[in-house]
PDB file of C-alpha atoms in Angstrom:
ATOM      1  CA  UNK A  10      57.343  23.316 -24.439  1.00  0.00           C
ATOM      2  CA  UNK A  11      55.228  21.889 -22.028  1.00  0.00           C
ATOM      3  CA  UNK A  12      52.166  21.236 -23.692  1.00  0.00           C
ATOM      4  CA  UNK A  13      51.219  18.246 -26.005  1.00  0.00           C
ATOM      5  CA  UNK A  14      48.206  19.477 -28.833  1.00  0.00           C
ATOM      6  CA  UNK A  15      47.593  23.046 -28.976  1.00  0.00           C
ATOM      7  CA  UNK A  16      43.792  22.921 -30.739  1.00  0.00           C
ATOM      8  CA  UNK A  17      40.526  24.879 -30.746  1.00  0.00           C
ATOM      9  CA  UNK A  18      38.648  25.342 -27.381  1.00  0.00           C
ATOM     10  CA  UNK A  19      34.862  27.079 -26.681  1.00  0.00           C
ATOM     11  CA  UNK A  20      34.108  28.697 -23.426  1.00  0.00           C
ATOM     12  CA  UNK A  21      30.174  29.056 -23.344  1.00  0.00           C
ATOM     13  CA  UNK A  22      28.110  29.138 -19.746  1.00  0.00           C
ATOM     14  CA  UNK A  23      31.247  28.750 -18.088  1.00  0.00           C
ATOM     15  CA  UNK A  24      32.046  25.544 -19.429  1.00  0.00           C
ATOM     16  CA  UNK A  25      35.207  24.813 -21.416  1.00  0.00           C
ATOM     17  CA  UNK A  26      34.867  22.574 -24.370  1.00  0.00           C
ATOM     18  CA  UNK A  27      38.020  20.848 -25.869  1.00  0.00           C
ATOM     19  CA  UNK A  28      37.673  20.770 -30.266  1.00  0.00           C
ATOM     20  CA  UNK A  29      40.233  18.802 -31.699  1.00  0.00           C
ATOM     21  CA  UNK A  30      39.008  19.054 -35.861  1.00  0.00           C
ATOM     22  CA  UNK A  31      41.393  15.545 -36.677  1.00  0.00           C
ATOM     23  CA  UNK A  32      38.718  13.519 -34.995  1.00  0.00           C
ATOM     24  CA  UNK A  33      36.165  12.381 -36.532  1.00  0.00           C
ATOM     25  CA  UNK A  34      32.737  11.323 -35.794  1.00  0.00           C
ATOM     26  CA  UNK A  35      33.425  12.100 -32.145  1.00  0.00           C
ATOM     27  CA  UNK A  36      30.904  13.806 -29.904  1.00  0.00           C
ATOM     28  CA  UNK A  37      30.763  16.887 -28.158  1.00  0.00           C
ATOM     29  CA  UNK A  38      32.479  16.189 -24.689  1.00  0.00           C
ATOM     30  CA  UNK A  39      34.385  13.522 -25.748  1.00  0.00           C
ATOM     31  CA  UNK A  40      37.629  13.115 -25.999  1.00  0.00           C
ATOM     32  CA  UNK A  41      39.758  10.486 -27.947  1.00  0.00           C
ATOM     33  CA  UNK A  42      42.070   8.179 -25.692  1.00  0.00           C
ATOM     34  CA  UNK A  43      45.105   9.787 -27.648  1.00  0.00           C
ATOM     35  CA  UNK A  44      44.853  13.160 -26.670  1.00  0.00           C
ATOM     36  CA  UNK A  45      43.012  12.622 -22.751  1.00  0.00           C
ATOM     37  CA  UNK A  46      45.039  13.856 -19.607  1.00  0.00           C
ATOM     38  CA  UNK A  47      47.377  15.881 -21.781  1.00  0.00           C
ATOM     39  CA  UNK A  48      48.202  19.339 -21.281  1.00  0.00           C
ATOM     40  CA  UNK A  49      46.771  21.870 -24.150  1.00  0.00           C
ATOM     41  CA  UNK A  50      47.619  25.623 -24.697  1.00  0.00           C
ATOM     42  CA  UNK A  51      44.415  27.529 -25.406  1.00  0.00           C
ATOM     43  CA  UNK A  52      45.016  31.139 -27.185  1.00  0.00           C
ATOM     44  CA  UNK A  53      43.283  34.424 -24.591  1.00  0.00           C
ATOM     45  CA  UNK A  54      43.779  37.471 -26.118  1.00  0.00           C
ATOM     46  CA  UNK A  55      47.517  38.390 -25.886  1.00  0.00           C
ATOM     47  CA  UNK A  56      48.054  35.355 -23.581  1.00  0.00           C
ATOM     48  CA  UNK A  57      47.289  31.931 -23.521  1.00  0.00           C
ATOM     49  CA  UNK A  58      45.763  29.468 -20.997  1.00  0.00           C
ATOM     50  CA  UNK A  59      46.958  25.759 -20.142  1.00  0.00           C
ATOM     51  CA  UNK A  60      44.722  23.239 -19.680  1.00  0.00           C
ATOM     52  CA  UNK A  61      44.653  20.073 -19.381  1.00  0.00           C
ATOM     53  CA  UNK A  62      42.220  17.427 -21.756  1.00  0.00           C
ATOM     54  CA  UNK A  63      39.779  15.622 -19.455  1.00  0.00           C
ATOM     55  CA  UNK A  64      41.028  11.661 -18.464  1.00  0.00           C
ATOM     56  CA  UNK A  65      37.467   9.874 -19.070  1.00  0.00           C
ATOM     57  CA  UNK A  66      37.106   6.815 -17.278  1.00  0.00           C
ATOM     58  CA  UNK A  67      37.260   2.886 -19.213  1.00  0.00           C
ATOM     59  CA  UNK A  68      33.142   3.246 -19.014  1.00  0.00           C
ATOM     60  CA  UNK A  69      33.160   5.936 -21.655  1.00  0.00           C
ATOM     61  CA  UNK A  70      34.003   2.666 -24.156  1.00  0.00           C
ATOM     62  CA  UNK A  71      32.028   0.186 -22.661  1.00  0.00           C
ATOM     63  CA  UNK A  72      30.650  -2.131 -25.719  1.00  0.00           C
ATOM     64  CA  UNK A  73      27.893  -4.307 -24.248  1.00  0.00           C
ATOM     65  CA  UNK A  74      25.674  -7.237 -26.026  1.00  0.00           C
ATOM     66  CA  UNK A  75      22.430  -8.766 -24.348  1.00  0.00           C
ATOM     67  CA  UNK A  76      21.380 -11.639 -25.875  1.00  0.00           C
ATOM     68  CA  UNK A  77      18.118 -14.015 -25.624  1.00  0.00           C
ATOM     69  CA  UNK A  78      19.641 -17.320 -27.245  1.00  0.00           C
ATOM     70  CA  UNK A  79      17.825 -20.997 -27.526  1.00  0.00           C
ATOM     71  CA  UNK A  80      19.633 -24.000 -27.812  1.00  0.00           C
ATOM     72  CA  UNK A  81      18.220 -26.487 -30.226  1.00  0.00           C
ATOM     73  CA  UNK A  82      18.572 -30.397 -29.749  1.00  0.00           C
ATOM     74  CA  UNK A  83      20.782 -30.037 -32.730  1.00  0.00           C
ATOM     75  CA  UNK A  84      23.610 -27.773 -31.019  1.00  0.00           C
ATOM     76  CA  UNK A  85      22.380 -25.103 -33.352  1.00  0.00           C
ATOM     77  CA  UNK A  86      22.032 -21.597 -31.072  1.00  0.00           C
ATOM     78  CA  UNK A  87      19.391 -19.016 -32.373  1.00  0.00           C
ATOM     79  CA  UNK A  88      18.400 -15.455 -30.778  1.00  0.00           C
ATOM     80  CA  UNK A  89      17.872 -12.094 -30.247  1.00  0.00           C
ATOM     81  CA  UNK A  90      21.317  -9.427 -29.616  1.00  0.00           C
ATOM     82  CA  UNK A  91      21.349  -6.303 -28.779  1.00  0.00           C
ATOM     83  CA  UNK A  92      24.595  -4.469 -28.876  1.00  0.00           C
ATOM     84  CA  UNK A  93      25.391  -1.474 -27.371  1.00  0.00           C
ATOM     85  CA  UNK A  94      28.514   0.638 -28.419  1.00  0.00           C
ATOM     86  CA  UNK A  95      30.174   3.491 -26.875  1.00  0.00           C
ATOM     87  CA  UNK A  96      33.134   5.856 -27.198  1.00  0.00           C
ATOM     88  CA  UNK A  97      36.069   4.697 -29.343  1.00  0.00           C
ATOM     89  CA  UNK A  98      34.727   1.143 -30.359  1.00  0.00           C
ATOM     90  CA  UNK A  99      31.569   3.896 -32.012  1.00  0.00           C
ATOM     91  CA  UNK A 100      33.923   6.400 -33.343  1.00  0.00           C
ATOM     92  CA  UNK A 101      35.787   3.368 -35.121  1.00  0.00           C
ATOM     93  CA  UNK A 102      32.899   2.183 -36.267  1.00  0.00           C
ATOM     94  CA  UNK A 103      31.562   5.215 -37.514  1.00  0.00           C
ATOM     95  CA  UNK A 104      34.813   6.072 -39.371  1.00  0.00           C
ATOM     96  CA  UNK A 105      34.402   2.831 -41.311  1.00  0.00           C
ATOM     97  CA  UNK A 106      31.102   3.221 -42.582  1.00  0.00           C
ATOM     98  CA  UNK A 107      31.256   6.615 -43.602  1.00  0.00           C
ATOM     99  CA  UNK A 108      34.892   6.355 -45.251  1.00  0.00           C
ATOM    100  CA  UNK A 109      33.697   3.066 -47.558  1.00  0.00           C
ATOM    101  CA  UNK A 110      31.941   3.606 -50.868  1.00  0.00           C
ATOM    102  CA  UNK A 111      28.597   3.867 -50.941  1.00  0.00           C
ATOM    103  CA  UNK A 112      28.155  -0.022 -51.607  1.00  0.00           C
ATOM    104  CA  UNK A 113      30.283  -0.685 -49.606  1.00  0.00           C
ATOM    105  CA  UNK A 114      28.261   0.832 -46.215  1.00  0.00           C
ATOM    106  CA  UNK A 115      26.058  -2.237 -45.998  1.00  0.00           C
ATOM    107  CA  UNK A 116      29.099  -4.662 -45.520  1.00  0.00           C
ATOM    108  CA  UNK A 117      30.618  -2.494 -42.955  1.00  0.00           C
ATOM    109  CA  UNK A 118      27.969  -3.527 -40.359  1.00  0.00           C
ATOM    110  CA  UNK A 119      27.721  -7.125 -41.855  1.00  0.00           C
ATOM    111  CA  UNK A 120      31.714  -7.426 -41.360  1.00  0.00           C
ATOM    112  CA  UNK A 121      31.125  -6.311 -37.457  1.00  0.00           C
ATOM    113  CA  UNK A 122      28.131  -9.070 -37.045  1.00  0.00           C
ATOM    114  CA  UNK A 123      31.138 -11.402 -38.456  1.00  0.00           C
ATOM    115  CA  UNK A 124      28.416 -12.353 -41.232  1.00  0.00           C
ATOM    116  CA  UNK A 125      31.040 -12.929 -43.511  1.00  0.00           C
ATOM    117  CA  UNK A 126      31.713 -16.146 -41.453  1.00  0.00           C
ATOM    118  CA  UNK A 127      29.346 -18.834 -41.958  1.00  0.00           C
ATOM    119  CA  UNK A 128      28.881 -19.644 -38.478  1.00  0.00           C
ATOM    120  CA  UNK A 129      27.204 -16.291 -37.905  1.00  0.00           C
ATOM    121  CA  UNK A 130      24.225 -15.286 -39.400  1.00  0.00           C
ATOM    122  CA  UNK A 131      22.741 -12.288 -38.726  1.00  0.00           C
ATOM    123  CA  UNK A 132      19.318 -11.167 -40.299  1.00  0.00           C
ATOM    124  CA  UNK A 133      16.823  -8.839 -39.469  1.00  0.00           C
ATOM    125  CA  UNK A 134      19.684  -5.642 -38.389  1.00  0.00           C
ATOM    126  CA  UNK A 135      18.394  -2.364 -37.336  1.00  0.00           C
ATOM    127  CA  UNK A 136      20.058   0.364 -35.925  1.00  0.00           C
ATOM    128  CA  UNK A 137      19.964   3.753 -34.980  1.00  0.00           C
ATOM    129  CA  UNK A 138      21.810   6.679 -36.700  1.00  0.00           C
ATOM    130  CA  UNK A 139      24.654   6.179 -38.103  1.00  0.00           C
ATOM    131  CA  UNK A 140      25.214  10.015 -38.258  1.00  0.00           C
ATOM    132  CA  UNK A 141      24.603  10.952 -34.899  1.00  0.00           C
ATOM    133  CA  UNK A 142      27.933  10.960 -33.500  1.00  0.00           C
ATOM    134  CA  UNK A 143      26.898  11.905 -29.506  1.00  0.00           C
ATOM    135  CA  UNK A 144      24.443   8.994 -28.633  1.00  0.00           C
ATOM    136  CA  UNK A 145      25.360   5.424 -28.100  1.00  0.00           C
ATOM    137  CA  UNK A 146      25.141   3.556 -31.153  1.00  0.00           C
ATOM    138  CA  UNK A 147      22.745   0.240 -30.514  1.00  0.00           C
ATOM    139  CA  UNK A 148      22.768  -2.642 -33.345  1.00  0.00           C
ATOM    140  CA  UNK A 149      19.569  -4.613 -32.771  1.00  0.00           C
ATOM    141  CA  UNK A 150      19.836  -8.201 -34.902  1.00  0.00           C
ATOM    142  CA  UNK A 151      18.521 -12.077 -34.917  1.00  0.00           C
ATOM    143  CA  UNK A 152      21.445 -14.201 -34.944  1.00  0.00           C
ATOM    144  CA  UNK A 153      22.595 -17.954 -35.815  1.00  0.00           C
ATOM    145  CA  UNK A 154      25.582 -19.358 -34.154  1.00  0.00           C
ATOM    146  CA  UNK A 155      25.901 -22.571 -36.352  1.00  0.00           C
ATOM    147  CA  UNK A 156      29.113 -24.654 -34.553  1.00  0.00           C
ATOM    148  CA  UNK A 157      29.337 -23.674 -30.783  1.00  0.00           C
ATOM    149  CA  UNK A 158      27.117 -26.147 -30.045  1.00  0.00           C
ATOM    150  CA  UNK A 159      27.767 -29.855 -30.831  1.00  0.00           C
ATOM    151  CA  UNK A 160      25.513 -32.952 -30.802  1.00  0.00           C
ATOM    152  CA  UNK A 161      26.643 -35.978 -29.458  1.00  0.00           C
ATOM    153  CA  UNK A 162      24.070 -38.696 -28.701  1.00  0.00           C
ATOM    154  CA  UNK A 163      22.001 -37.568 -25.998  1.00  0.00           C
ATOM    155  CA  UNK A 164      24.467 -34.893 -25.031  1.00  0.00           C
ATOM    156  CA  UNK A 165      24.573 -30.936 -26.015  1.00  0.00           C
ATOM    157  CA  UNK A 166      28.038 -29.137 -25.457  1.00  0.00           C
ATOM    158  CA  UNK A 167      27.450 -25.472 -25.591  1.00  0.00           C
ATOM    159  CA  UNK A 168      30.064 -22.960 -25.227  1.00  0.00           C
ATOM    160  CA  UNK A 169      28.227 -20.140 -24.277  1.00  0.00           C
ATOM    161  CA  UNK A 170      30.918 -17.135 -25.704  1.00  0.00           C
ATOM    162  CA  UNK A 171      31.121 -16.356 -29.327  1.00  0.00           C
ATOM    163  CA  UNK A 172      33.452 -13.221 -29.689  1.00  0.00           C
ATOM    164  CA  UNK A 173      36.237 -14.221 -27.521  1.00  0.00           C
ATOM    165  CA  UNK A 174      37.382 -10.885 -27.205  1.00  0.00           C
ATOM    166  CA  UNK A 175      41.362 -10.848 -26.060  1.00  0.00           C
ATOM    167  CA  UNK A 176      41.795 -14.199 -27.294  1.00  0.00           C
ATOM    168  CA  UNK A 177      45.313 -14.703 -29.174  1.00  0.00           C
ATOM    169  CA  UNK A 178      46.883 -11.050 -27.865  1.00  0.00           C
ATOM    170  CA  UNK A 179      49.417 -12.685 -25.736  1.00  0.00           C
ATOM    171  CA  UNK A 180      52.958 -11.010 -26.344  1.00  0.00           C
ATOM    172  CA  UNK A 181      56.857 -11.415 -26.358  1.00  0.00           C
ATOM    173  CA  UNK A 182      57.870 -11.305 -22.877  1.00  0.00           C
ATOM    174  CA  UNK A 183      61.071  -9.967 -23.927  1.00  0.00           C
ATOM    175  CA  UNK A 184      59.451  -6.456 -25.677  1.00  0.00           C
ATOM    176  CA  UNK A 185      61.696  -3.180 -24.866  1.00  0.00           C
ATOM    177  CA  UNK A 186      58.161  -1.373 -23.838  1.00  0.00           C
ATOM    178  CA  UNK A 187      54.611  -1.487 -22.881  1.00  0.00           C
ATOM    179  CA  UNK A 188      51.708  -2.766 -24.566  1.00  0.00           C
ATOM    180  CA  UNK A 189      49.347   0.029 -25.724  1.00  0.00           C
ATOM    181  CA  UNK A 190      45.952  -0.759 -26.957  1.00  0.00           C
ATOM    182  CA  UNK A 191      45.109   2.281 -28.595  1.00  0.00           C
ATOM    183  CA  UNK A 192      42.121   3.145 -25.369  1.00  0.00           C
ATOM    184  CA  UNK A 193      40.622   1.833 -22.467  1.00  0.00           C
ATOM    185  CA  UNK A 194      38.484  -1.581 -23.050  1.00  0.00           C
ATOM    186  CA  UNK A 195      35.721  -2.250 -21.135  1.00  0.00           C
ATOM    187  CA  UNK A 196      33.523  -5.452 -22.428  1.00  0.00           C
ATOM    188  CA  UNK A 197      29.832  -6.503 -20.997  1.00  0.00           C
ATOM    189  CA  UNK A 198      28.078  -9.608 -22.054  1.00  0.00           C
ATOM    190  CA  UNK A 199      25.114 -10.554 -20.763  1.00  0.00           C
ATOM    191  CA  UNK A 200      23.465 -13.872 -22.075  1.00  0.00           C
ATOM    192  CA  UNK A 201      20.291 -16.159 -21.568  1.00  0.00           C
ATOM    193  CA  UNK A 202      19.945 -19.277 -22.761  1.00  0.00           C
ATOM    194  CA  UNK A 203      16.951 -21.816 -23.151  1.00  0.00           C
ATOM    195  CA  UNK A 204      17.225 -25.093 -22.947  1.00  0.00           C
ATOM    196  CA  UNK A 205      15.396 -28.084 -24.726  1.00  0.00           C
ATOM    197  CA  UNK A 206      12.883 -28.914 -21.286  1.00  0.00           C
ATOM    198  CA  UNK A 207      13.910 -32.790 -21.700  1.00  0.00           C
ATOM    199  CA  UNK A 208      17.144 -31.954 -21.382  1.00  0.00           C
ATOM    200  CA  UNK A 209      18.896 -31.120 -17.782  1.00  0.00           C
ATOM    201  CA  UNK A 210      22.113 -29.358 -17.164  1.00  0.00           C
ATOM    202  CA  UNK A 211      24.831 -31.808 -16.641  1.00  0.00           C
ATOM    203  CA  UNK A 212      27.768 -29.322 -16.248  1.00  0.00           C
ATOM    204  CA  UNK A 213      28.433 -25.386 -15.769  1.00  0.00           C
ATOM    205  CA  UNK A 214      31.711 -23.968 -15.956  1.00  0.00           C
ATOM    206  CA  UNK A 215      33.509 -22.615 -13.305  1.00  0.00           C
ATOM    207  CA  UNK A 216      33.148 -18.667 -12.238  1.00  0.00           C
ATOM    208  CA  UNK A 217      36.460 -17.249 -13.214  1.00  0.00           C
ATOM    209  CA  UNK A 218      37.737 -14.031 -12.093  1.00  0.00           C
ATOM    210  CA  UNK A 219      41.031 -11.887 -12.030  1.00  0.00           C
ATOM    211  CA  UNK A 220      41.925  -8.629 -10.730  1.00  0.00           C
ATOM    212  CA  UNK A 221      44.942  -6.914 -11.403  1.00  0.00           C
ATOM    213  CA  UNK A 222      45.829  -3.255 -10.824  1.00  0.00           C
ATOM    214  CA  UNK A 223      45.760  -2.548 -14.774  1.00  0.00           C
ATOM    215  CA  UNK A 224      43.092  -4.632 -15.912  1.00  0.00           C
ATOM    216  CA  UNK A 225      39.864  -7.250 -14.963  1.00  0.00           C
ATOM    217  CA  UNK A 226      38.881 -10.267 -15.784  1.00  0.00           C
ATOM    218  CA  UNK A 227      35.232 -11.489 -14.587  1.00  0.00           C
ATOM    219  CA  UNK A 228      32.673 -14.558 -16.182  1.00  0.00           C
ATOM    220  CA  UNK A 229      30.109 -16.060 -14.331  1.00  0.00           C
ATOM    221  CA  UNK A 230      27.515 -19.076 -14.776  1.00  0.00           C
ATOM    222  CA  UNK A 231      24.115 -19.605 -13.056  1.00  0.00           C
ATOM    223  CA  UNK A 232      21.320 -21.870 -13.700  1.00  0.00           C
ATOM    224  CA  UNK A 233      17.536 -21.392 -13.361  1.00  0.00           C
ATOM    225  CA  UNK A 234      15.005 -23.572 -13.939  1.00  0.00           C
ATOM    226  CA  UNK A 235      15.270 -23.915 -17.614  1.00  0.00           C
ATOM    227  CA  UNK A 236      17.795 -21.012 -18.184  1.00  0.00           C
ATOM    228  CA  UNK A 237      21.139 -20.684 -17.823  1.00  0.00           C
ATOM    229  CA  UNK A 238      22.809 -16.687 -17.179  1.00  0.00           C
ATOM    230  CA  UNK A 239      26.418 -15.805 -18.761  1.00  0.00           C
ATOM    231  CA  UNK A 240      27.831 -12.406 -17.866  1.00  0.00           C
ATOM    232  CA  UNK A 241      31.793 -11.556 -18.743  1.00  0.00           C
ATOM    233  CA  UNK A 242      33.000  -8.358 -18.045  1.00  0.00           C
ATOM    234  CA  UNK A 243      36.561  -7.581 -19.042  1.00  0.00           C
ATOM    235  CA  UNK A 244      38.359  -4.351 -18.186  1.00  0.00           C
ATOM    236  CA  UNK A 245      41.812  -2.886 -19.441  1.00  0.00           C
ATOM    237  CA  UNK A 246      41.941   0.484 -16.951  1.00  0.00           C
ATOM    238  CA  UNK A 247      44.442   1.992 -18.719  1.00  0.00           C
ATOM    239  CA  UNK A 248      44.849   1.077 -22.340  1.00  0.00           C
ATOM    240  CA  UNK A 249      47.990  -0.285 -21.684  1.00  0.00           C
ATOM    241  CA  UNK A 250      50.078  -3.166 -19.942  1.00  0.00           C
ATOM    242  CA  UNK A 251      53.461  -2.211 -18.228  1.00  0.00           C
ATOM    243  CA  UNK A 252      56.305  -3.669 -19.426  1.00  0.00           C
ATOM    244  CA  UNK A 253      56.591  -5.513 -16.126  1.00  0.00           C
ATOM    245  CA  UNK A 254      53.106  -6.938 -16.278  1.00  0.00           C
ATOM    246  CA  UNK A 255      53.413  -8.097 -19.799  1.00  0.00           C
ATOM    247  CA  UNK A 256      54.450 -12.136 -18.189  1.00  0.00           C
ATOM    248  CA  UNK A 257      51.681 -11.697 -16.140  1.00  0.00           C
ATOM    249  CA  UNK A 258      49.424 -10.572 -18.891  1.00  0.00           C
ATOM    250  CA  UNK A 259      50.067 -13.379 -21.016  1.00  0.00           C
ATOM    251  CA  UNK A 260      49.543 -16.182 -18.342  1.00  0.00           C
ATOM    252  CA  UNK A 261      45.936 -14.433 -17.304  1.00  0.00           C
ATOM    253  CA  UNK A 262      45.631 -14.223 -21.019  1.00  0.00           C
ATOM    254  CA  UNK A 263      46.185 -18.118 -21.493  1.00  0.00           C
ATOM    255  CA  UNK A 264      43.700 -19.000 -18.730  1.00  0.00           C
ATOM    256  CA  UNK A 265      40.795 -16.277 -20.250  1.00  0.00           C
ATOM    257  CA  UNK A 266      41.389 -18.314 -23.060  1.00  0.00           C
ATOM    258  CA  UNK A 267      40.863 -21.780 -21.286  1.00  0.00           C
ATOM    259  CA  UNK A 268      37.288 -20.145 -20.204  1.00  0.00           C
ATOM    260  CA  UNK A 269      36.307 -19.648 -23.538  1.00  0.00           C
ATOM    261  CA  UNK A 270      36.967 -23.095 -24.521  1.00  0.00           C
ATOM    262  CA  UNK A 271      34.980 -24.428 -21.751  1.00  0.00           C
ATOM    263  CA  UNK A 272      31.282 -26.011 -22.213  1.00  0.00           C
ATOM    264  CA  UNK A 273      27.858 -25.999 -20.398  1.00  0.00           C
ATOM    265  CA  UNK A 274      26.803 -29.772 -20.700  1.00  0.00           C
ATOM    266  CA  UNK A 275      22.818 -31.052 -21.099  1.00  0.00           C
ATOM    267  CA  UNK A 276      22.107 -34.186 -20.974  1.00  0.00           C
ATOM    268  CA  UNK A 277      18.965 -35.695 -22.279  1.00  0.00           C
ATOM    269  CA  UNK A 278      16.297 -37.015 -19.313  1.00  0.00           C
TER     270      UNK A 278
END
C-alpha cells in the first residue's frame, strides 16, 4: 500500500503524537531519522487516517562541545568540556548504557570521552540523567589531551581539533547507490585556548569553509590578546550523499581532513 510503518498514535488537545514502541530511549515528539517524512496509517474507528511522520530538521541532532583549554610550554593541553548531545547521537548513547551490564555502565561514558586512549584523559565526569530520555543530555568533564601539542625548542605546534569527526569516511566512487548515514549530522565546536604569556602566536590556520546543497563544512580561527577562538560546524542536511555527489564528497572530505592536520604556531618572545 501506500504507507511505510503503521504504529500507535495519541490525539490529546488537538495534537497528534506519533508512538513507535521499537525505539528506545526516544522522547516524546521525537522522531527517529528512519521513520521521519514517511507516510503512517493511523486506525479511527471503522476507518483509518494517513499521516505523515514529522521531517525534523539536522538541529534536532546537533552534538556540541565548549571547551576552556590551556596550552602548557610542554605541548601538553588541559581544560574544561562541556558536551552537549541531542537527538540520535543521545538516543545512541542512551541505548548503550542501558543495554551493557551493570559494570559495564561506567565504561560506556569513559569509551565516548575516548578514555580508553591514553592521549585522553578525562576525570572529574558529571552528567545529568541518564534516564531522562526528553532533555538534552550534557557531559560536563576535565580533560588531558597528551600529543596534539608538540615541543620543539622555543616553538609550540598545537592542533587545535581532537575528534576529527568525518575524518577517514571517504568512499568508492564507483558505489551502485547513495551514501546513507543513518540521520542528519550536525557538529558544533567551540574552543578557547590560553596561551603561555611569553609566548606569541606565530601562525593561525586558514578559515576553511564549504557549502554544498547536501552538506557544510565551516572552521574558523581568531586571536585575542592571549586567546585564540576555534569554532567548526559541520552539517550533513540530509543524512545522505547522492550517488552523484559521492566524487565530490570525497575531495571536500580530503581537504576537511587537511584542516585537521593543520597547526596554530607560538613562538617563544
Amino acid at each position: 500500500g501506500s504507507s511505510n510503518n503503521m504504529i500507535c498514535a495519541l490525539f490529546l488537545n488537538g495534537k497528534t503524537y506519533v508512538l513507535d514502541g521499537t525505539e528506545k530511549f526516544i522522547g516524546l515528539e521525537d522522531y527517529a531519522h528512519r521513520i521521519q517524512g514517511r507516510p503512517v496509517m493511523i486506525e479511527n474507528g471503522e476507518s483509518y487516517i494517513i499521516d505523515t511522520v514529522p521531517n525534523l530538521p539536522y538541529t534536532r541532532n546537533q552534538h556540541d562541545r565548549t571547551a576552556n583549554f590551556v596550552i602548557q610550554e610542554d605541548g601538553k593541553i588541559t581544560g574544561k568540556v562541556i558536551e552537549v548531545i541531542r537527538g540520535e547521537n543521545k538516543t545512541s548513547l542512551l541505548n548503550k548504557y542501558h543495554y551493557a551490564e551493570t559494570l559495564d555502565k561506567p565504561y560506556v561514558i569513559k569509551q565516548h570521552l575516548k578514555d580508553y586512549d591514553p592521549n585522553f584523559i578525562a576525570t572529574n565526569i558529571k552528567h545529568t540523567s541518564l534516564e531522562d530520555r526528553k532533555s538534552d543530555l550534557r557531559l560536563d568533564y576535565d580533560l588531558t589531551i597528551n600529543f596534539n601539542g608538540i615541543k620543539n625548542g622555543s616553538t609550540i605546534y598545537v592542533k587545535p581539533d581532537y575528534t576529527n569527526e568525518l575524518k577517514n569516511h571517504d568512499n568508492d566512487t564507483g558505489r551502485m547507490s547513495k551514501i546513507a548515514y543513518g540521520h542528519k549530522l550536525y557538529y558544533t565546536h567551540n574552543y578557547t585556548f590560553d596561551f603561555p604569556k611569553n609566548y606569541k602566536v606565530k601562525q593561525l590556520p586558514q578559515n576553511f569553509s564549504i557549502d554544498r546543497p547536501e552538506y557544510t563544512f565551516t572552521i574558523s580561527y581568531k586571536q585575542m590578546g592571549a586567546k585564540i577562538y576555534y569554532t567548526k560546524e559541520l552539517v550533513l542536511k540530509t543524512g545522505y550523499i547522492s550517488k552523484s555527489n559521492v566524487k565530490q564528497w570525497n575531495a571536500d572530505l580530503t581537504s576537511l581532513e587537511a584542516q585537521y592536520n593543520n597547526y596554530i604556531v607560538l613562538d617563544k618572545q
